Amino acid sequence: MRLANKGEPLRELPAGVRHPANMADPEDWINPLRGYAYDSFNPDVLLTANVRNNCVEFPCGASYGLLVLLLLHPMLPSNKYMSPQVVQKLKELVQQSASIVLNEMA
């Protein structure tokens, strides 16, 4: 059950979807990668990746010419270690000509 937003300013975007008017619009967010498009995924998704034409591809059809793995992140306190499965998969992808960068977040 959903409560009515009585007395709250609402807007409708997209058509038929009403939500509080003070919600942030994604197009107004600051881009943390300075204009570059990016995705994120969990380690279990990484384990499904393969390399084709020097690009890392996933079963869903997503394809990337470069993977950048940020090793330090304030929201992930236990990020100092990768599982052995992830390390092995990264090694396999590099051996198959994938471009992977390991970097600390500035």
mmCIF file with all atom_site columns, C-alpha atoms in Angstrom:
data_model
loop_
_atom_site.group_PDB
_atom_site.id
_atom_site.type_symbol
_atom_site.label_atom_id
_atom_site.label_alt_id
_atom_site.label_comp_id
_atom_site.label_asym_id
_atom_site.label_entity_id
_atom_site.label_seq_id
_atom_site.pdbx_PDB_ins_code
_atom_site.Cartn_x
_atom_site.Cartn_y
_atom_site.Cartn_z
_atom_site.occupancy
_atom_site.B_iso_or_equiv
_atom_site.pdbx_formal_charge
_atom_site.auth_seq_id
_atom_site.auth_comp_id
_atom_site.auth_asym_id
_atom_site.auth_atom_id
_atom_site.pdbx_PDB_model_num
ATOM 1   C CA . MET A 1 1   ? 0.000  0.000   0.000   1.00 0.00 ? 1   MET A CA 1
ATOM 2   C CA . ARG A 1 2   ? 1.266  3.474   -0.830  1.00 0.00 ? 2   ARG A CA 1
ATOM 3   C CA . LEU A 1 3   ? 0.466  6.536   1.276   1.00 0.00 ? 3   LEU A CA 1
ATOM 4   C CA . ALA A 1 4   ? -0.924 9.637   -0.382  1.00 0.00 ? 4   ALA A CA 1
ATOM 5   C CA . ASN A 1 5   ? 1.397  12.641  -0.463  1.00 0.00 ? 5   ASN A CA 1
ATOM 6   C CA . LYS A 1 6   ? -1.134 15.031  1.002   1.00 0.00 ? 6   LYS A CA 1
ATOM 7   C CA . GLY A 1 7   ? 0.130  18.596  1.220   1.00 0.00 ? 7   GLY A CA 1
ATOM 8   C CA . GLU A 1 8   ? 3.392  17.738  -0.558  1.00 0.00 ? 8   GLU A CA 1
ATOM 9   C CA . PRO A 1 9   ? 4.306  19.317  -3.918  1.00 0.00 ? 9   PRO A CA 1
ATOM 10  C CA . LEU A 1 10  ? 4.156  16.638  -6.598  1.00 0.00 ? 10  LEU A CA 1
ATOM 11  C CA . ARG A 1 11  ? 5.176  16.390  -10.199 1.00 0.00 ? 11  ARG A CA 1
ATOM 12  C CA . GLU A 1 12  ? 4.501  13.876  -12.912 1.00 0.00 ? 12  GLU A CA 1
ATOM 13  C CA . LEU A 1 13  ? 7.522  12.618  -14.840 1.00 0.00 ? 13  LEU A CA 1
ATOM 14  C CA . PRO A 1 14  ? 7.293  10.503  -16.926 1.00 0.00 ? 14  PRO A CA 1
ATOM 15  C CA . ALA A 1 15  ? 3.622  10.714  -17.754 1.00 0.00 ? 15  ALA A CA 1
ATOM 16  C CA . GLY A 1 16  ? 1.551  8.792   -15.234 1.00 0.00 ? 16  GLY A CA 1
ATOM 17  C CA . VAL A 1 17  ? 4.284  8.588   -12.597 1.00 0.00 ? 17  VAL A CA 1
ATOM 18  C CA . ARG A 1 18  ? 3.886  10.987  -9.690  1.00 0.00 ? 18  ARG A CA 1
ATOM 19  C CA . HIS A 1 19  ? 6.586  11.642  -7.117  1.00 0.00 ? 19  HIS A CA 1
ATOM 20  C CA . PRO A 1 20  ? 7.680  14.409  -4.721  1.00 0.00 ? 20  PRO A CA 1
ATOM 21  C CA . ALA A 1 21  ? 8.746  17.557  -6.534  1.00 0.00 ? 21  ALA A CA 1
ATOM 22  C CA . ASN A 1 22  ? 11.942 17.863  -4.511  1.00 0.00 ? 22  ASN A CA 1
ATOM 23  C CA . MET A 1 23  ? 13.569 14.699  -5.904  1.00 0.00 ? 23  MET A CA 1
ATOM 24  C CA . ALA A 1 24  ? 16.865 15.231  -7.700  1.00 0.00 ? 24  ALA A CA 1
ATOM 25  C CA . ASP A 1 25  ? 16.899 14.767  -11.461 1.00 0.00 ? 25  ASP A CA 1
ATOM 26  C CA . PRO A 1 26  ? 19.708 12.520  -12.744 1.00 0.00 ? 26  PRO A CA 1
ATOM 27  C CA . GLU A 1 27  ? 20.564 15.064  -15.449 1.00 0.00 ? 27  GLU A CA 1
ATOM 28  C CA . ASP A 1 28  ? 21.423 17.566  -12.690 1.00 0.00 ? 28  ASP A CA 1
ATOM 29  C CA . TRP A 1 29  ? 23.850 15.249  -10.893 1.00 0.00 ? 29  TRP A CA 1
ATOM 30  C CA . ILE A 1 30  ? 27.560 16.001  -11.005 1.00 0.00 ? 30  ILE A CA 1
ATOM 31  C CA . ASN A 1 31  ? 29.401 13.513  -13.172 1.00 0.00 ? 31  ASN A CA 1
ATOM 32  C CA . PRO A 1 32  ? 32.176 12.000  -11.019 1.00 0.00 ? 32  PRO A CA 1
ATOM 33  C CA . LEU A 1 33  ? 34.132 10.786  -14.051 1.00 0.00 ? 33  LEU A CA 1
ATOM 34  C CA . ARG A 1 34  ? 34.277 14.175  -15.779 1.00 0.00 ? 34  ARG A CA 1
ATOM 35  C CA . GLY A 1 35  ? 32.097 13.399  -18.772 1.00 0.00 ? 35  GLY A CA 1
ATOM 36  C CA . TYR A 1 36  ? 32.961 9.763   -19.351 1.00 0.00 ? 36  TYR A CA 1
ATOM 37  C CA . ALA A 1 37  ? 30.132 7.259   -19.553 1.00 0.00 ? 37  ALA A CA 1
ATOM 38  C CA . TYR A 1 38  ? 30.464 4.391   -17.103 1.00 0.00 ? 38  TYR A CA 1
ATOM 39  C CA . ASP A 1 39  ? 28.722 1.397   -15.557 1.00 0.00 ? 39  ASP A CA 1
ATOM 40  C CA . SER A 1 40  ? 29.298 -0.613  -12.459 1.00 0.00 ? 40  SER A CA 1
ATOM 41  C CA . PHE A 1 41  ? 28.788 -4.279  -11.727 1.00 0.00 ? 41  PHE A CA 1
ATOM 42  C CA . ASN A 1 42  ? 29.270 -6.841  -8.996  1.00 0.00 ? 42  ASN A CA 1
ATOM 43  C CA . PRO A 1 43  ? 32.042 -9.442  -8.913  1.00 0.00 ? 43  PRO A CA 1
ATOM 44  C CA . ASP A 1 44  ? 29.552 -12.182 -9.849  1.00 0.00 ? 44  ASP A CA 1
ATOM 45  C CA . VAL A 1 45  ? 28.855 -10.353 -13.106 1.00 0.00 ? 45  VAL A CA 1
ATOM 46  C CA . LEU A 1 46  ? 32.571 -9.946  -13.807 1.00 0.00 ? 46  LEU A CA 1
ATOM 47  C CA . LEU A 1 47  ? 32.953 -13.715 -13.576 1.00 0.00 ? 47  LEU A CA 1
ATOM 48  C CA . THR A 1 48  ? 30.634 -14.082 -16.611 1.00 0.00 ? 48  THR A CA 1
ATOM 49  C CA . ALA A 1 49  ? 32.776 -11.825 -18.850 1.00 0.00 ? 49  ALA A CA 1
ATOM 50  C CA . ASN A 1 50  ? 34.629 -12.885 -21.975 1.00 0.00 ? 50  ASN A CA 1
ATOM 51  C CA . VAL A 1 51  ? 36.880 -11.063 -24.429 1.00 0.00 ? 51  VAL A CA 1
ATOM 52  C CA . ARG A 1 52  ? 35.941 -10.555 -28.074 1.00 0.00 ? 52  ARG A CA 1
ATOM 53  C CA . ASN A 1 53  ? 37.699 -8.135  -30.455 1.00 0.00 ? 53  ASN A CA 1
ATOM 54  C CA . ASN A 1 54  ? 39.783 -6.825  -27.515 1.00 0.00 ? 54  ASN A CA 1
ATOM 55  C CA . CYS A 1 55  ? 36.602 -5.802  -25.672 1.00 0.00 ? 55  CYS A CA 1
ATOM 56  C CA . VAL A 1 56  ? 35.248 -7.252  -22.455 1.00 0.00 ? 56  VAL A CA 1
ATOM 57  C CA . GLU A 1 57  ? 31.771 -8.585  -23.195 1.00 0.00 ? 57  GLU A CA 1
ATOM 58  C CA . PHE A 1 58  ? 29.020 -9.782  -20.908 1.00 0.00 ? 58  PHE A CA 1
ATOM 59  C CA . PRO A 1 59  ? 26.182 -12.224 -21.681 1.00 0.00 ? 59  PRO A CA 1
ATOM 60  C CA . CYS A 1 60  ? 23.665 -9.353  -21.541 1.00 0.00 ? 60  CYS A CA 1
ATOM 61  C CA . GLY A 1 61  ? 25.369 -7.788  -24.594 1.00 0.00 ? 61  GLY A CA 1
ATOM 62  C CA . ALA A 1 62  ? 27.276 -4.994  -22.838 1.00 0.00 ? 62  ALA A CA 1
ATOM 63  C CA . SER A 1 63  ? 30.773 -4.509  -24.230 1.00 0.00 ? 63  SER A CA 1
ATOM 64  C CA . TYR A 1 64  ? 33.657 -2.382  -22.930 1.00 0.00 ? 64  TYR A CA 1
ATOM 65  C CA . GLY A 1 65  ? 36.997 -1.468  -24.472 1.00 0.00 ? 65  GLY A CA 1
ATOM 66  C CA . LEU A 1 66  ? 38.454 -0.646  -21.054 1.00 0.00 ? 66  LEU A CA 1
ATOM 67  C CA . LEU A 1 67  ? 37.705 -1.712  -17.497 1.00 0.00 ? 67  LEU A CA 1
ATOM 68  C CA . VAL A 1 68  ? 38.842 0.600   -14.708 1.00 0.00 ? 68  VAL A CA 1
ATOM 69  C CA . LEU A 1 69  ? 38.764 -0.939  -11.250 1.00 0.00 ? 69  LEU A CA 1
ATOM 70  C CA . LEU A 1 70  ? 38.852 1.619   -8.456  1.00 0.00 ? 70  LEU A CA 1
ATOM 71  C CA . LEU A 1 71  ? 40.482 -0.042  -5.475  1.00 0.00 ? 71  LEU A CA 1
ATOM 72  C CA . LEU A 1 72  ? 39.703 2.547   -2.817  1.00 0.00 ? 72  LEU A CA 1
ATOM 73  C CA . HIS A 1 73  ? 36.202 3.736   -2.153  1.00 0.00 ? 73  HIS A CA 1
ATOM 74  C CA . PRO A 1 74  ? 34.907 5.364   1.036   1.00 0.00 ? 74  PRO A CA 1
ATOM 75  C CA . MET A 1 75  ? 31.618 3.442   0.875   1.00 0.00 ? 75  MET A CA 1
ATOM 76  C CA . LEU A 1 76  ? 33.397 0.080   0.765   1.00 0.00 ? 76  LEU A CA 1
ATOM 77  C CA . PRO A 1 77  ? 35.531 -0.384  3.880   1.00 0.00 ? 77  PRO A CA 1
ATOM 78  C CA . SER A 1 78  ? 36.621 -3.955  3.054   1.00 0.00 ? 78  SER A CA 1
ATOM 79  C CA . ASN A 1 79  ? 37.815 -3.263  -0.476  1.00 0.00 ? 79  ASN A CA 1
ATOM 80  C CA . LYS A 1 80  ? 41.503 -3.978  0.137   1.00 0.00 ? 80  LYS A CA 1
ATOM 81  C CA . TYR A 1 81  ? 41.202 -7.524  -1.126  1.00 0.00 ? 81  TYR A CA 1
ATOM 82  C CA . MET A 1 82  ? 39.743 -9.213  -4.179  1.00 0.00 ? 82  MET A CA 1
ATOM 83  C CA . SER A 1 83  ? 38.505 -12.760 -4.018  1.00 0.00 ? 83  SER A CA 1
ATOM 84  C CA . PRO A 1 84  ? 40.768 -15.359 -5.634  1.00 0.00 ? 84  PRO A CA 1
ATOM 85  C CA . GLN A 1 85  ? 38.042 -15.948 -8.243  1.00 0.00 ? 85  GLN A CA 1
ATOM 86  C CA . VAL A 1 86  ? 38.047 -12.268 -9.258  1.00 0.00 ? 86  VAL A CA 1
ATOM 87  C CA . VAL A 1 87  ? 41.854 -12.156 -9.432  1.00 0.00 ? 87  VAL A CA 1
ATOM 88  C CA . GLN A 1 88  ? 41.864 -15.280 -11.615 1.00 0.00 ? 88  GLN A CA 1
ATOM 89  C CA . LYS A 1 89  ? 39.156 -13.874 -13.901 1.00 0.00 ? 89  LYS A CA 1
ATOM 90  C CA . LEU A 1 90  ? 41.018 -10.563 -14.342 1.00 0.00 ? 90  LEU A CA 1
ATOM 91  C CA . LYS A 1 91  ? 44.170 -12.505 -15.199 1.00 0.00 ? 91  LYS A CA 1
ATOM 92  C CA . GLU A 1 92  ? 42.269 -14.547 -17.800 1.00 0.00 ? 92  GLU A CA 1
ATOM 93  C CA . LEU A 1 93  ? 40.734 -11.418 -19.353 1.00 0.00 ? 93  LEU A CA 1
ATOM 94  C CA . VAL A 1 94  ? 44.141 -9.719  -19.634 1.00 0.00 ? 94  VAL A CA 1
ATOM 95  C CA . GLN A 1 95  ? 45.633 -12.862 -21.192 1.00 0.00 ? 95  GLN A CA 1
ATOM 96  C CA . GLN A 1 96  ? 42.823 -12.712 -23.774 1.00 0.00 ? 96  GLN A CA 1
ATOM 97  C CA . SER A 1 97  ? 43.780 -9.070  -24.645 1.00 0.00 ? 97  SER A CA 1
ATOM 98  C CA . ALA A 1 98  ? 41.378 -7.125  -22.407 1.00 0.00 ? 98  ALA A CA 1
ATOM 99  C CA . SER A 1 99  ? 42.500 -3.656  -21.261 1.00 0.00 ? 99  SER A CA 1
ATOM 100 C CA . ILE A 1 100 ? 42.139 -3.349  -17.493 1.00 0.00 ? 100 ILE A CA 1
ATOM 101 C CA . VAL A 1 101 ? 43.366 -0.527  -15.268 1.00 0.00 ? 101 VAL A CA 1
ATOM 102 C CA . LEU A 1 102 ? 43.656 -0.883  -11.493 1.00 0.00 ? 102 LEU A CA 1
ATOM 103 C CA . ASN A 1 103 ? 43.572 2.528   -9.889  1.00 0.00 ? 103 ASN A CA 1
ATOM 104 C CA . GLU A 1 104 ? 43.095 4.174   -6.542  1.00 0.00 ? 104 GLU A CA 1
ATOM 105 C CA . MET A 1 105 ? 40.241 6.685   -6.424  1.00 0.00 ? 105 MET A CA 1
ATOM 106 C CA . ALA A 1 106 ? 41.527 10.219  -5.960  1.00 0.00 ? 106 ALA A CA 1
#
